[in-house]
Amino acid sequence: MVKVVVASSKLGLEFGSRLSRDVEQGLASRGLGGLFAGLVTETEHVSRLTDCDVGVVVVATGGTEELIVALGERCQLTYVLYHYAYNSLPATLEAAALLRMRGRRVRLGEYRGPEDAAGLVERIVRVVEGVQTLRGCRLGVIGGASPWLVYSRVDPEVVKKKLGSEVVYIPMEELLKEFDASPPPLRESVLREAREVLVDSVEVEKALRLYSALESLAKRHGLCGLTVKCFDLITLRRVTACLPMALFNTRLFPAACEGDVPLLLSMALGELVTRQPVFMGNPAVVRRDEVLIAHCTAPLVSSFRLMTHFESGLGVGVSVDYPVGAGVTVYRLTPDLETLRVGVGRVKQWSWRGDMCRTQVLVEMKGAERIVRESIGNHYALVLGDWSNELSLAGELLGLRVEELE
């Protein structure tokens, strides 16, 4: 739950009341009026607030230090918004210092008007809702983890304890049985939407049958995300999961490759918090402030080609053209679920190569070299846009250490 208050001293009540009305109207304009807890001038007003995940306090005047501290003690994390009059900033600095000394999570920001504040609250609500959904998620692992993921593994009990999510293991045999029984798909719009198709339509049909089979398993087990030991499917049925993974993530259903649970958790966190499709890939090239992330599957966020899968030369791989110049966020959870690493960059021009996975996204990003220098495992998640603040907030609410690449 998010709570919003305006804090004012009794001496500054006239200005505080005026500011309170502005804030309330700004929230109401976005349908968030129910989050406004009103104008507070005494600590007992704050003590009535309950179920506070994130508190937002707009500091109207000085003399409000105790009010800010009281709110900060009741919420997991507190945003304190100050302005440059009526001693708002001095009060903010004093209260924030005490809260941090007591180990409370505090973020400071400038109050730039009711619309800006309402936009911040809207973003916070999206993050809180995403975190709450993640805490109730059942995440499927079909066939187990790929053997080469020697580091990127997690204990389901740790997942439950730290994130609140449940990891559900599903035998590969159940997927194979579902795949064999799946009828030919009725929809092949993906063939019409692709800018180029370099594989036989029969292969696309098999991939879409796999998508239907995975969808059935997800419904049967009540999943809100899944990962597949996909290379086994190449051996057992000569079909790849690249296109199904692309379709799932396009519709914001987190789907990771290779049985990689840490990346599934990363993708679930990203898609729930940003409500944008997430791309999972290998850091294939890292040079100073550049990283090339590549994989044979990616959400269909732009024009795309259907090709073979890179390593096997079989099935259907997806090559998506991420827009040059677009901002992106690159991030990953560590397998111990202690740290969330986040970086922000921009897509650069890249000449596509045939000696690596099909979707290739070159990102200019400060601190990229740390991906190699301080490895926390293979595979990173990438989402269009700068979502660093939202992901950091989500990480803090989950008790993670947020590490910024910069």
mmCIF file of C-alpha atoms in Angstrom:
data_model
loop_
_atom_site.group_PDB
_atom_site.id
_atom_site.type_symbol
_atom_site.label_atom_id
_atom_site.label_comp_id
_atom_site.label_asym_id
_atom_site.label_seq_id
_atom_site.Cartn_x
_atom_site.Cartn_y
_atom_site.Cartn_z
ATOM 1 C CA MET A 1 0.000 0.000 0.000
ATOM 2 C CA VAL A 2 1.175 3.548 -0.803
ATOM 3 C CA LYS A 3 0.343 6.435 1.529
ATOM 4 C CA VAL A 4 0.715 10.127 0.619
ATOM 5 C CA VAL A 5 0.693 12.967 3.164
ATOM 6 C CA VAL A 6 1.565 16.642 3.307
ATOM 7 C CA ALA A 7 3.498 17.614 6.448
ATOM 8 C CA SER A 8 3.146 21.134 7.850
ATOM 9 C CA SER A 9 3.884 22.914 11.086
ATOM 10 C CA LYS A 10 0.938 24.634 12.751
ATOM 11 C CA LEU A 11 2.641 27.974 12.196
ATOM 12 C CA GLY A 12 2.637 27.344 8.449
ATOM 13 C CA LEU A 13 -0.852 25.905 8.341
ATOM 14 C CA GLU A 14 -2.180 28.340 5.721
ATOM 15 C CA PHE A 15 0.460 27.382 3.177
ATOM 16 C CA GLY A 16 0.324 23.712 4.200
ATOM 17 C CA SER A 17 -3.435 23.574 3.639
ATOM 18 C CA ARG A 18 -3.073 25.150 0.205
ATOM 19 C CA LEU A 19 -0.324 22.715 -0.767
ATOM 20 C CA SER A 20 -2.372 19.812 0.566
ATOM 21 C CA ARG A 21 -5.317 20.724 -1.662
ATOM 22 C CA ASP A 22 -3.017 20.912 -4.693
ATOM 23 C CA VAL A 23 -1.505 17.501 -3.977
ATOM 24 C CA GLU A 24 -4.904 15.924 -3.416
ATOM 25 C CA GLN A 25 -6.235 17.321 -6.693
ATOM 26 C CA GLY A 26 -3.154 16.146 -8.576
ATOM 27 C CA LEU A 27 -3.626 12.607 -7.268
ATOM 28 C CA ALA A 28 -7.348 12.654 -7.994
ATOM 29 C CA SER A 29 -6.670 13.644 -11.608
ATOM 30 C CA ARG A 30 -4.902 10.286 -12.068
ATOM 31 C CA GLY A 31 -7.428 8.240 -10.114
ATOM 32 C CA LEU A 32 -5.145 8.023 -7.083
ATOM 33 C CA GLY A 33 -7.171 10.115 -4.674
ATOM 34 C CA GLY A 34 -7.714 7.159 -2.353
ATOM 35 C CA LEU A 35 -3.998 7.118 -1.522
ATOM 36 C CA PHE A 36 -4.029 10.616 -0.028
ATOM 37 C CA ALA A 37 -3.973 10.435 3.766
ATOM 38 C CA GLY A 38 -4.280 14.189 4.195
ATOM 39 C CA LEU A 39 -2.459 17.040 5.892
ATOM 40 C CA VAL A 40 -0.531 16.062 9.041
ATOM 41 C CA THR A 41 0.532 18.553 11.695
ATOM 42 C CA GLU A 42 0.933 16.194 14.679
ATOM 43 C CA THR A 43 2.640 12.810 15.077
ATOM 44 C CA GLU A 44 -0.607 11.245 16.250
ATOM 45 C CA HIS A 45 -2.009 11.896 12.766
ATOM 46 C CA VAL A 46 0.764 9.700 11.346
ATOM 47 C CA SER A 47 0.221 6.961 13.927
ATOM 48 C CA ARG A 48 -3.194 6.247 12.380
ATOM 49 C CA LEU A 49 -1.602 5.144 9.105
ATOM 50 C CA THR A 50 -1.353 1.373 8.619
ATOM 51 C CA ASP A 51 -0.168 -1.063 5.918
ATOM 52 C CA CYS A 52 2.406 1.317 4.473
ATOM 53 C CA ASP A 53 4.830 -0.226 1.973
ATOM 54 C CA VAL A 54 5.916 3.141 0.574
ATOM 55 C CA GLY A 55 5.176 6.515 2.122
ATOM 56 C CA VAL A 56 5.360 9.805 0.221
ATOM 57 C CA VAL A 57 5.575 12.926 2.344
ATOM 58 C CA VAL A 58 5.483 16.376 0.775
ATOM 59 C CA VAL A 59 7.209 18.683 3.245
ATOM 60 C CA ALA A 60 5.351 21.978 3.271
ATOM 61 C CA THR A 61 7.293 23.780 5.991
ATOM 62 C CA GLY A 62 10.053 23.549 8.535
ATOM 63 C CA GLY A 63 9.296 22.261 11.998
ATOM 64 C CA THR A 64 8.062 18.977 10.501
ATOM 65 C CA GLU A 65 11.058 16.804 11.335
ATOM 66 C CA GLU A 66 9.189 14.641 13.851
ATOM 67 C CA LEU A 67 6.340 14.131 11.403
ATOM 68 C CA ILE A 68 8.726 12.958 8.664
ATOM 69 C CA VAL A 69 10.480 10.595 11.063
ATOM 70 C CA ALA A 70 7.165 9.201 12.315
ATOM 71 C CA LEU A 71 6.090 8.370 8.762
ATOM 72 C CA GLY A 72 9.497 6.937 7.910
ATOM 73 C CA GLU A 73 9.274 4.589 10.880
ATOM 74 C CA ARG A 74 5.924 3.199 9.704
ATOM 75 C CA CYS A 75 6.790 2.499 6.047
ATOM 76 C CA GLN A 76 9.254 0.126 4.414
ATOM 77 C CA LEU A 77 10.542 3.015 2.304
ATOM 78 C CA THR A 78 9.797 6.734 2.347
ATOM 79 C CA TYR A 79 10.010 9.351 -0.389
ATOM 80 C CA VAL A 80 10.488 12.830 1.079
ATOM 81 C CA LEU A 81 9.669 15.646 -1.355
ATOM 82 C CA TYR A 82 10.958 19.116 -0.489
ATOM 83 C CA HIS A 83 10.700 22.546 -2.083
ATOM 84 C CA TYR A 84 12.783 25.716 -1.789
ATOM 85 C CA ALA A 85 10.677 27.808 0.565
ATOM 86 C CA TYR A 86 9.289 27.785 4.106
ATOM 87 C CA ASN A 87 12.332 25.820 5.377
ATOM 88 C CA SER A 88 11.140 22.649 3.679
ATOM 89 C CA LEU A 89 14.627 21.478 2.679
ATOM 90 C CA PRO A 90 16.287 21.983 6.095
ATOM 91 C CA ALA A 91 13.558 19.927 7.758
ATOM 92 C CA THR A 92 13.966 17.221 5.124
ATOM 93 C CA LEU A 93 17.733 16.977 5.621
ATOM 94 C CA GLU A 94 17.476 16.718 9.393
ATOM 95 C CA ALA A 95 14.767 14.054 9.374
ATOM 96 C CA ALA A 96 16.327 11.992 6.594
ATOM 97 C CA ALA A 97 19.648 11.833 8.429
ATOM 98 C CA LEU A 98 17.990 10.390 11.541
ATOM 99 C CA LEU A 99 15.957 7.859 9.560
ATOM 100 C CA ARG A 100 19.049 6.621 7.742
ATOM 101 C CA MET A 101 20.961 6.379 11.005
ATOM 102 C CA ARG A 102 18.174 4.116 12.231
ATOM 103 C CA GLY A 103 18.494 1.938 9.160
ATOM 104 C CA ARG A 104 15.364 3.154 7.401
ATOM 105 C CA ARG A 105 15.139 3.418 3.609
ATOM 106 C CA VAL A 106 14.681 7.038 2.491
ATOM 107 C CA ARG A 107 14.708 8.736 -0.911
ATOM 108 C CA LEU A 108 14.774 12.501 -1.322
ATOM 109 C CA GLY A 109 13.434 14.487 -4.251
ATOM 110 C CA GLU A 110 12.295 17.957 -5.215
ATOM 111 C CA TYR A 111 8.584 18.723 -5.242
ATOM 112 C CA ARG A 112 7.932 20.261 -8.670
ATOM 113 C CA GLY A 113 4.168 20.556 -8.528
ATOM 114 C CA PRO A 114 1.105 18.359 -8.085
ATOM 115 C CA GLU A 115 1.257 16.758 -11.537
ATOM 116 C CA ASP A 116 4.882 15.732 -11.109
ATOM 117 C CA ALA A 117 4.188 14.362 -7.629
ATOM 118 C CA ALA A 118 1.164 12.437 -8.907
ATOM 119 C CA GLY A 119 3.293 10.932 -11.675
ATOM 120 C CA LEU A 120 5.820 9.767 -9.085
ATOM 121 C CA VAL A 121 3.081 8.187 -6.992
ATOM 122 C CA GLU A 122 1.701 6.450 -10.073
ATOM 123 C CA ARG A 123 5.119 4.913 -10.763
ATOM 124 C CA ILE A 124 5.499 3.867 -7.136
ATOM 125 C CA VAL A 125 2.092 2.183 -7.181
ATOM 126 C CA ARG A 126 3.078 0.218 -10.296
ATOM 127 C CA VAL A 127 6.248 -0.996 -8.553
ATOM 128 C CA VAL A 128 4.457 -1.937 -5.326
ATOM 129 C CA GLU A 129 1.804 -3.844 -7.256
ATOM 130 C CA GLY A 130 4.503 -5.624 -9.277
ATOM 131 C CA VAL A 131 6.387 -6.649 -6.139
ATOM 132 C CA GLN A 132 3.191 -7.900 -4.514
ATOM 133 C CA THR A 133 2.387 -9.969 -7.611
ATOM 134 C CA LEU A 134 5.897 -11.439 -7.652
ATOM 135 C CA ARG A 135 5.499 -12.457 -4.007
ATOM 136 C CA GLY A 136 2.499 -14.556 -5.000
ATOM 137 C CA CYS A 137 3.932 -16.048 -8.210
ATOM 138 C CA ARG A 138 4.270 -19.709 -9.097
ATOM 139 C CA LEU A 139 7.188 -20.039 -11.502
ATOM 140 C CA GLY A 140 7.619 -23.220 -13.504
ATOM 141 C CA VAL A 141 10.942 -24.907 -14.252
ATOM 142 C CA ILE A 142 10.376 -27.465 -16.996
ATOM 143 C CA GLY A 143 13.013 -30.185 -17.230
ATOM 144 C CA GLY A 144 15.397 -28.555 -14.725
ATOM 145 C CA ALA A 145 18.418 -26.340 -15.313
ATOM 146 C CA SER A 146 20.848 -26.784 -18.221
ATOM 147 C CA PRO A 147 24.100 -28.443 -17.100
ATOM 148 C CA TRP A 148 26.286 -25.507 -18.165
ATOM 149 C CA LEU A 149 24.572 -23.201 -15.693
ATOM 150 C CA VAL A 150 27.056 -24.185 -13.019
ATOM 151 C CA TYR A 151 26.614 -20.936 -11.070
ATOM 152 C CA SER A 152 23.172 -19.648 -12.046
ATOM 153 C CA ARG A 153 21.105 -21.870 -9.777
ATOM 154 C CA VAL A 154 18.944 -21.087 -6.775
ATOM 155 C CA ASP A 155 17.447 -22.956 -3.839
ATOM 156 C CA PRO A 156 13.623 -22.858 -4.061
ATOM 157 C CA GLU A 157 13.490 -22.285 -0.312
ATOM 158 C CA VAL A 158 15.651 -19.183 -0.714
ATOM 159 C CA VAL A 159 13.338 -17.943 -3.473
ATOM 160 C CA LYS A 160 10.332 -18.439 -1.203
ATOM 161 C CA LYS A 161 11.999 -16.783 1.773
ATOM 162 C CA LYS A 162 13.456 -13.760 -0.009
ATOM 163 C CA LEU A 163 11.015 -13.059 -2.841
ATOM 164 C CA GLY A 164 7.889 -14.914 -1.754
ATOM 165 C CA SER A 165 7.690 -16.748 -5.097
ATOM 166 C CA GLU A 166 7.184 -20.493 -5.435
ATOM 167 C CA VAL A 167 9.366 -22.517 -7.803
ATOM 168 C CA VAL A 168 7.482 -25.445 -9.333
ATOM 169 C CA TYR A 169 9.458 -28.247 -11.022
ATOM 170 C CA ILE A 170 7.693 -29.916 -13.954
ATOM 171 C CA PRO A 171 9.101 -33.023 -15.702
ATOM 172 C CA MET A 172 10.111 -32.657 -19.334
ATOM 173 C CA GLU A 173 7.961 -35.723 -20.053
ATOM 174 C CA GLU A 174 4.830 -33.740 -19.219
ATOM 175 C CA LEU A 175 5.735 -31.103 -21.792
ATOM 176 C CA LEU A 176 6.597 -33.726 -24.425
ATOM 177 C CA LYS A 177 3.251 -35.461 -23.896
ATOM 178 C CA GLU A 178 1.433 -32.152 -24.263
ATOM 179 C CA PHE A 179 3.453 -31.241 -27.364
ATOM 180 C CA ASP A 180 2.742 -34.590 -29.065
ATOM 181 C CA ALA A 181 -0.977 -34.174 -28.420
ATOM 182 C CA SER A 182 -1.170 -30.539 -29.519
ATOM 183 C CA PRO A 183 -3.149 -30.007 -32.724
ATOM 184 C CA PRO A 184 -1.713 -27.882 -35.545
ATOM 185 C CA PRO A 185 -1.946 -24.204 -34.577
ATOM 186 C CA LEU A 186 -4.765 -22.145 -36.036
ATOM 187 C CA ARG A 187 -2.873 -18.854 -35.948
ATOM 188 C CA GLU A 188 0.233 -18.170 -37.974
ATOM 189 C CA SER A 189 0.124 -14.392 -37.927
ATOM 190 C CA VAL A 190 3.766 -14.432 -36.892
ATOM 191 C CA LEU A 191 4.605 -15.473 -40.466
ATOM 192 C CA ARG A 192 2.768 -12.477 -41.864
ATOM 193 C CA GLU A 193 4.273 -10.066 -39.334
ATOM 194 C CA ALA A 194 7.904 -11.108 -39.864
ATOM 195 C CA ARG A 195 9.890 -8.877 -42.213
ATOM 196 C CA GLU A 196 11.722 -11.969 -43.452
ATOM 197 C CA VAL A 197 11.185 -15.714 -43.029
ATOM 198 C CA LEU A 198 14.237 -17.880 -43.613
ATOM 199 C CA VAL A 199 12.811 -21.167 -42.319
ATOM 200 C CA ASP A 200 10.204 -23.586 -43.621
ATOM 201 C CA SER A 201 6.636 -22.966 -42.461
ATOM 202 C CA VAL A 202 6.597 -26.520 -41.057
ATOM 203 C CA GLU A 203 9.239 -25.469 -38.525
ATOM 204 C CA VAL A 204 7.167 -22.452 -37.545
ATOM 205 C CA GLU A 205 4.161 -24.738 -37.081
ATOM 206 C CA LYS A 206 6.166 -27.007 -34.746
ATOM 207 C CA ALA A 207 7.321 -24.007 -32.715
ATOM 208 C CA LEU A 208 3.747 -22.776 -32.399
ATOM 209 C CA ARG A 209 2.620 -26.240 -31.280
ATOM 210 C CA LEU A 210 5.276 -26.016 -28.569
ATOM 211 C CA TYR A 211 3.922 -22.615 -27.589
ATOM 212 C CA SER A 212 0.436 -24.111 -27.206
ATOM 213 C CA ALA A 213 1.827 -26.989 -25.142
ATOM 214 C CA LEU A 214 3.678 -24.612 -22.816
ATOM 215 C CA GLU A 215 0.572 -22.465 -22.513
ATOM 216 C CA SER A 216 -1.433 -25.518 -21.444
ATOM 217 C CA LEU A 217 1.148 -26.413 -18.808
ATOM 218 C CA ALA A 218 1.152 -22.860 -17.505
ATOM 219 C CA LYS A 219 -2.631 -22.939 -17.064
ATOM 220 C CA ARG A 220 -2.612 -26.403 -15.518
ATOM 221 C CA HIS A 221 -0.023 -25.479 -12.905
ATOM 222 C CA GLY A 222 -1.240 -21.925 -12.300
ATOM 223 C CA LEU A 223 2.053 -20.390 -13.413
ATOM 224 C CA CYS A 224 2.842 -16.714 -13.886
ATOM 225 C CA GLY A 225 6.203 -17.438 -15.521
ATOM 226 C CA LEU A 226 8.294 -20.359 -16.745
ATOM 227 C CA THR A 227 11.697 -21.508 -17.914
ATOM 228 C CA VAL A 228 12.517 -24.544 -20.053
ATOM 229 C CA LYS A 229 15.570 -26.757 -20.396
ATOM 230 C CA CYS A 230 15.181 -25.966 -24.057
ATOM 231 C CA PHE A 231 18.200 -27.709 -25.589
ATOM 232 C CA ASP A 232 16.672 -31.055 -24.589
ATOM 233 C CA LEU A 233 13.799 -30.286 -26.946
ATOM 234 C CA ILE A 234 16.226 -30.100 -29.879
ATOM 235 C CA THR A 235 17.421 -33.639 -29.171
ATOM 236 C CA LEU A 236 14.041 -35.109 -28.228
ATOM 237 C CA ARG A 237 11.739 -33.444 -30.764
ATOM 238 C CA ARG A 238 13.948 -31.392 -33.087
ATOM 239 C CA VAL A 239 12.082 -28.219 -32.082
ATOM 240 C CA THR A 240 13.373 -25.061 -30.446
ATOM 241 C CA ALA A 241 11.669 -22.932 -27.792
ATOM 242 C CA CYS A 242 12.964 -19.612 -29.137
ATOM 243 C CA LEU A 243 9.726 -18.508 -30.816
ATOM 244 C CA PRO A 244 7.482 -19.588 -27.908
ATOM 245 C CA MET A 245 9.697 -17.674 -25.473
ATOM 246 C CA ALA A 246 9.478 -14.611 -27.727
ATOM 247 C CA LEU A 247 5.687 -14.808 -27.863
ATOM 248 C CA PHE A 248 5.326 -15.283 -24.104
ATOM 249 C CA ASN A 249 7.513 -12.298 -23.272
ATOM 250 C CA THR A 250 5.819 -10.158 -25.917
ATOM 251 C CA ARG A 251 2.578 -10.596 -24.016
ATOM 252 C CA LEU A 252 4.348 -9.978 -20.659
ATOM 253 C CA PHE A 253 4.386 -13.569 -19.477
ATOM 254 C CA PRO A 254 7.968 -14.040 -18.195
ATOM 255 C CA ALA A 255 9.693 -16.891 -20.031
ATOM 256 C CA ALA A 256 13.395 -17.699 -19.728
ATOM 257 C CA CYS A 257 15.678 -20.044 -21.633
ATOM 258 C CA GLU A 258 17.821 -22.971 -20.499
ATOM 259 C CA GLY A 259 16.170 -23.533 -17.119
ATOM 260 C CA ASP A 260 17.846 -20.368 -15.818
ATOM 261 C CA VAL A 261 15.860 -19.569 -12.668
ATOM 262 C CA PRO A 262 17.812 -16.428 -11.636
ATOM 263 C CA LEU A 263 17.041 -14.919 -15.043
ATOM 264 C CA LEU A 264 13.426 -16.039 -14.864
ATOM 265 C CA LEU A 265 13.163 -14.188 -11.551
ATOM 266 C CA SER A 266 14.908 -11.176 -13.092
ATOM 267 C CA MET A 267 12.541 -11.170 -16.058
ATOM 268 C CA ALA A 268 9.481 -11.618 -13.848
ATOM 269 C CA LEU A 269 10.571 -8.709 -11.686
ATOM 270 C CA GLY A 270 11.180 -6.527 -14.743
ATOM 271 C CA GLU A 271 7.977 -7.353 -16.587
ATOM 272 C CA LEU A 272 5.809 -6.976 -13.474
ATOM 273 C CA VAL A 273 7.369 -3.652 -12.467
ATOM 274 C CA THR A 274 7.776 -1.992 -15.882
ATOM 275 C CA ARG A 275 4.926 -3.728 -17.721
ATOM 276 C CA GLN A 276 7.251 -3.919 -20.716
ATOM 277 C CA PRO A 277 8.625 -7.017 -22.521
ATOM 278 C CA VAL A 278 12.045 -8.195 -21.351
ATOM 279 C CA PHE A 279 14.844 -9.683 -23.479
ATOM 280 C CA MET A 280 17.179 -12.317 -21.994
ATOM 281 C CA GLY A 281 20.586 -12.663 -23.606
ATOM 282 C CA ASN A 282 24.266 -13.486 -23.381
ATOM 283 C CA PRO A 283 26.844 -10.724 -22.982
ATOM 284 C CA ALA A 284 28.613 -11.769 -26.193
ATOM 285 C CA VAL A 285 30.999 -8.792 -26.495
ATOM 286 C CA VAL A 286 32.093 -6.410 -23.732
ATOM 287 C CA ARG A 287 34.444 -3.491 -24.409
ATOM 288 C CA ARG A 288 34.757 -0.718 -21.813
ATOM 289 C CA ASP A 289 31.394 1.049 -21.933
ATOM 290 C CA GLU A 290 29.763 -1.252 -24.476
ATOM 291 C CA VAL A 291 28.059 -4.617 -24.202
ATOM 292 C CA LEU A 292 26.548 -6.701 -26.982
ATOM 293 C CA ILE A 293 23.709 -8.863 -25.714
ATOM 294 C CA ALA A 294 22.680 -11.706 -27.995
ATOM 295 C CA HIS A 295 20.211 -14.595 -27.938
ATOM 296 C CA CYS A 296 18.038 -16.533 -30.364
ATOM 297 C CA THR A 297 14.839 -15.276 -28.774
ATOM 298 C CA ALA A 298 13.571 -11.808 -27.909
ATOM 299 C CA PRO A 299 10.177 -10.190 -27.462
ATOM 300 C CA LEU A 300 8.752 -8.926 -30.742
ATOM 301 C CA VAL A 301 9.126 -5.237 -29.910
ATOM 302 C CA SER A 302 10.175 -4.200 -33.418
ATOM 303 C CA SER A 303 10.668 -5.666 -36.881
ATOM 304 C CA PHE A 304 11.979 -9.232 -36.820
ATOM 305 C CA ARG A 305 13.209 -12.134 -38.898
ATOM 306 C CA LEU A 306 12.535 -15.839 -38.396
ATOM 307 C CA MET A 307 15.753 -17.817 -38.807
ATOM 308 C CA THR A 308 17.214 -21.082 -37.598
ATOM 309 C CA HIS A 309 18.478 -21.487 -34.044
ATOM 310 C CA PHE A 310 22.176 -20.522 -33.972
ATOM 311 C CA GLU A 311 23.928 -23.442 -32.241
ATOM 312 C CA SER A 312 21.875 -26.239 -33.803
ATOM 313 C CA GLY A 313 20.918 -24.751 -37.168
ATOM 314 C CA LEU A 314 17.460 -26.211 -36.537
ATOM 315 C CA GLY A 315 14.004 -24.991 -35.635
ATOM 316 C CA VAL A 316 13.118 -21.323 -35.438
ATOM 317 C CA GLY A 317 15.254 -18.569 -33.979
ATOM 318 C CA VAL A 318 14.169 -14.955 -33.756
ATOM 319 C CA SER A 319 16.225 -11.932 -34.824
ATOM 320 C CA VAL A 320 14.627 -8.726 -33.517
ATOM 321 C CA ASP A 321 15.839 -5.303 -34.675
ATOM 322 C CA TYR A 322 16.014 -3.245 -31.494
ATOM 323 C CA PRO A 323 15.700 0.455 -32.432
ATOM 324 C CA VAL A 324 19.032 2.287 -32.635
ATOM 325 C CA GLY A 325 19.136 5.230 -30.246
ATOM 326 C CA ALA A 326 16.529 3.809 -27.884
ATOM 327 C CA GLY A 327 17.242 3.920 -24.167
ATOM 328 C CA VAL A 328 17.457 0.572 -22.381
ATOM 329 C CA THR A 329 17.929 -0.834 -18.904
ATOM 330 C CA VAL A 330 20.196 -3.860 -18.451
ATOM 331 C CA TYR A 331 19.940 -5.763 -15.183
ATOM 332 C CA ARG A 332 20.280 -9.093 -13.381
ATOM 333 C CA LEU A 333 19.686 -10.703 -9.990
ATOM 334 C CA THR A 334 22.518 -12.657 -8.410
ATOM 335 C CA PRO A 335 21.707 -16.352 -7.809
ATOM 336 C CA ASP A 336 21.848 -15.873 -4.026
ATOM 337 C CA LEU A 337 19.118 -13.233 -4.428
ATOM 338 C CA GLU A 338 21.147 -10.731 -2.456
ATOM 339 C CA THR A 339 21.974 -8.201 -5.179
ATOM 340 C CA LEU A 340 20.218 -6.551 -8.102
ATOM 341 C CA ARG A 341 22.674 -5.122 -10.641
ATOM 342 C CA VAL A 342 21.234 -2.359 -12.841
ATOM 343 C CA GLY A 343 22.687 -0.315 -15.705
ATOM 344 C CA VAL A 344 21.228 2.193 -18.132
ATOM 345 C CA GLY A 345 22.372 2.704 -21.713
ATOM 346 C CA ARG A 346 21.422 3.323 -25.306
ATOM 347 C CA VAL A 347 21.199 1.014 -28.341
ATOM 348 C CA LYS A 348 24.008 1.575 -30.860
ATOM 349 C CA GLN A 349 24.332 0.636 -34.508
ATOM 350 C CA TRP A 350 25.666 -2.885 -34.981
ATOM 351 C CA SER A 351 26.435 -4.919 -38.094
ATOM 352 C CA TRP A 352 24.674 -8.241 -37.658
ATOM 353 C CA ARG A 353 26.966 -11.276 -37.571
ATOM 354 C CA GLY A 354 26.273 -14.914 -38.328
ATOM 355 C CA ASP A 355 28.660 -16.314 -35.725
ATOM 356 C CA MET A 356 26.511 -15.596 -32.675
ATOM 357 C CA CYS A 357 22.898 -15.784 -31.519
ATOM 358 C CA ARG A 358 20.263 -14.261 -33.791
ATOM 359 C CA THR A 359 19.052 -11.187 -31.878
ATOM 360 C CA GLN A 360 22.029 -8.889 -31.313
ATOM 361 C CA VAL A 361 21.709 -5.648 -29.327
ATOM 362 C CA LEU A 362 24.751 -3.410 -28.844
ATOM 363 C CA VAL A 363 24.335 -1.149 -25.818
ATOM 364 C CA GLU A 364 26.494 1.819 -24.890
ATOM 365 C CA MET A 365 26.427 1.730 -21.100
ATOM 366 C CA LYS A 366 28.721 3.134 -18.436
ATOM 367 C CA GLY A 367 30.260 0.451 -16.280
ATOM 368 C CA ALA A 368 29.688 -2.310 -18.830
ATOM 369 C CA GLU A 369 33.185 -3.694 -18.249
ATOM 370 C CA ARG A 370 32.152 -4.741 -14.733
ATOM 371 C CA ILE A 371 30.071 -7.474 -16.363
ATOM 372 C CA VAL A 372 33.399 -9.164 -17.107
ATOM 373 C CA ARG A 373 35.520 -7.809 -14.276
ATOM 374 C CA GLU A 374 33.008 -8.714 -11.558
ATOM 375 C CA SER A 375 31.017 -11.547 -13.070
ATOM 376 C CA ILE A 376 27.731 -12.513 -11.451
ATOM 377 C CA GLY A 377 26.981 -15.158 -14.072
ATOM 378 C CA ASN A 378 25.884 -15.438 -17.673
ATOM 379 C CA HIS A 379 22.642 -13.989 -19.062
ATOM 380 C CA TYR A 380 21.326 -10.488 -18.483
ATOM 381 C CA ALA A 381 17.873 -9.017 -18.893
ATOM 382 C CA LEU A 382 17.228 -5.978 -21.087
ATOM 383 C CA VAL A 383 14.124 -3.791 -21.313
ATOM 384 C CA LEU A 384 13.463 -0.757 -23.492
ATOM 385 C CA GLY A 385 13.456 2.510 -21.515
ATOM 386 C CA ASP A 386 15.146 3.822 -18.385
ATOM 387 C CA TRP A 387 13.541 1.842 -15.579
ATOM 388 C CA SER A 388 16.448 2.093 -13.161
ATOM 389 C CA ASN A 389 14.482 3.971 -10.502
ATOM 390 C CA GLU A 390 11.582 1.534 -10.628
ATOM 391 C CA LEU A 391 13.834 -1.535 -10.498
ATOM 392 C CA SER A 392 15.893 -0.040 -7.684
ATOM 393 C CA LEU A 393 12.743 0.687 -5.699
ATOM 394 C CA ALA A 394 11.503 -2.860 -6.276
ATOM 395 C CA GLY A 395 14.877 -4.211 -5.183
ATOM 396 C CA GLU A 396 14.788 -2.193 -1.980
ATOM 397 C CA LEU A 397 11.255 -3.355 -1.169
ATOM 398 C CA LEU A 398 12.468 -6.938 -1.602
ATOM 399 C CA GLY A 399 15.428 -6.323 0.684
ATOM 400 C CA LEU A 400 18.033 -6.558 -2.098
ATOM 401 C CA ARG A 401 21.260 -4.626 -2.377
ATOM 402 C CA VAL A 402 20.976 -2.496 -5.508
ATOM 403 C CA GLU A 403 24.246 -2.174 -7.431
ATOM 404 C CA GLU A 404 24.309 0.455 -10.165
ATOM 405 C CA LEU A 405 26.571 0.074 -13.189
ATOM 406 C CA GLU A 406 28.097 3.488 -13.761
#
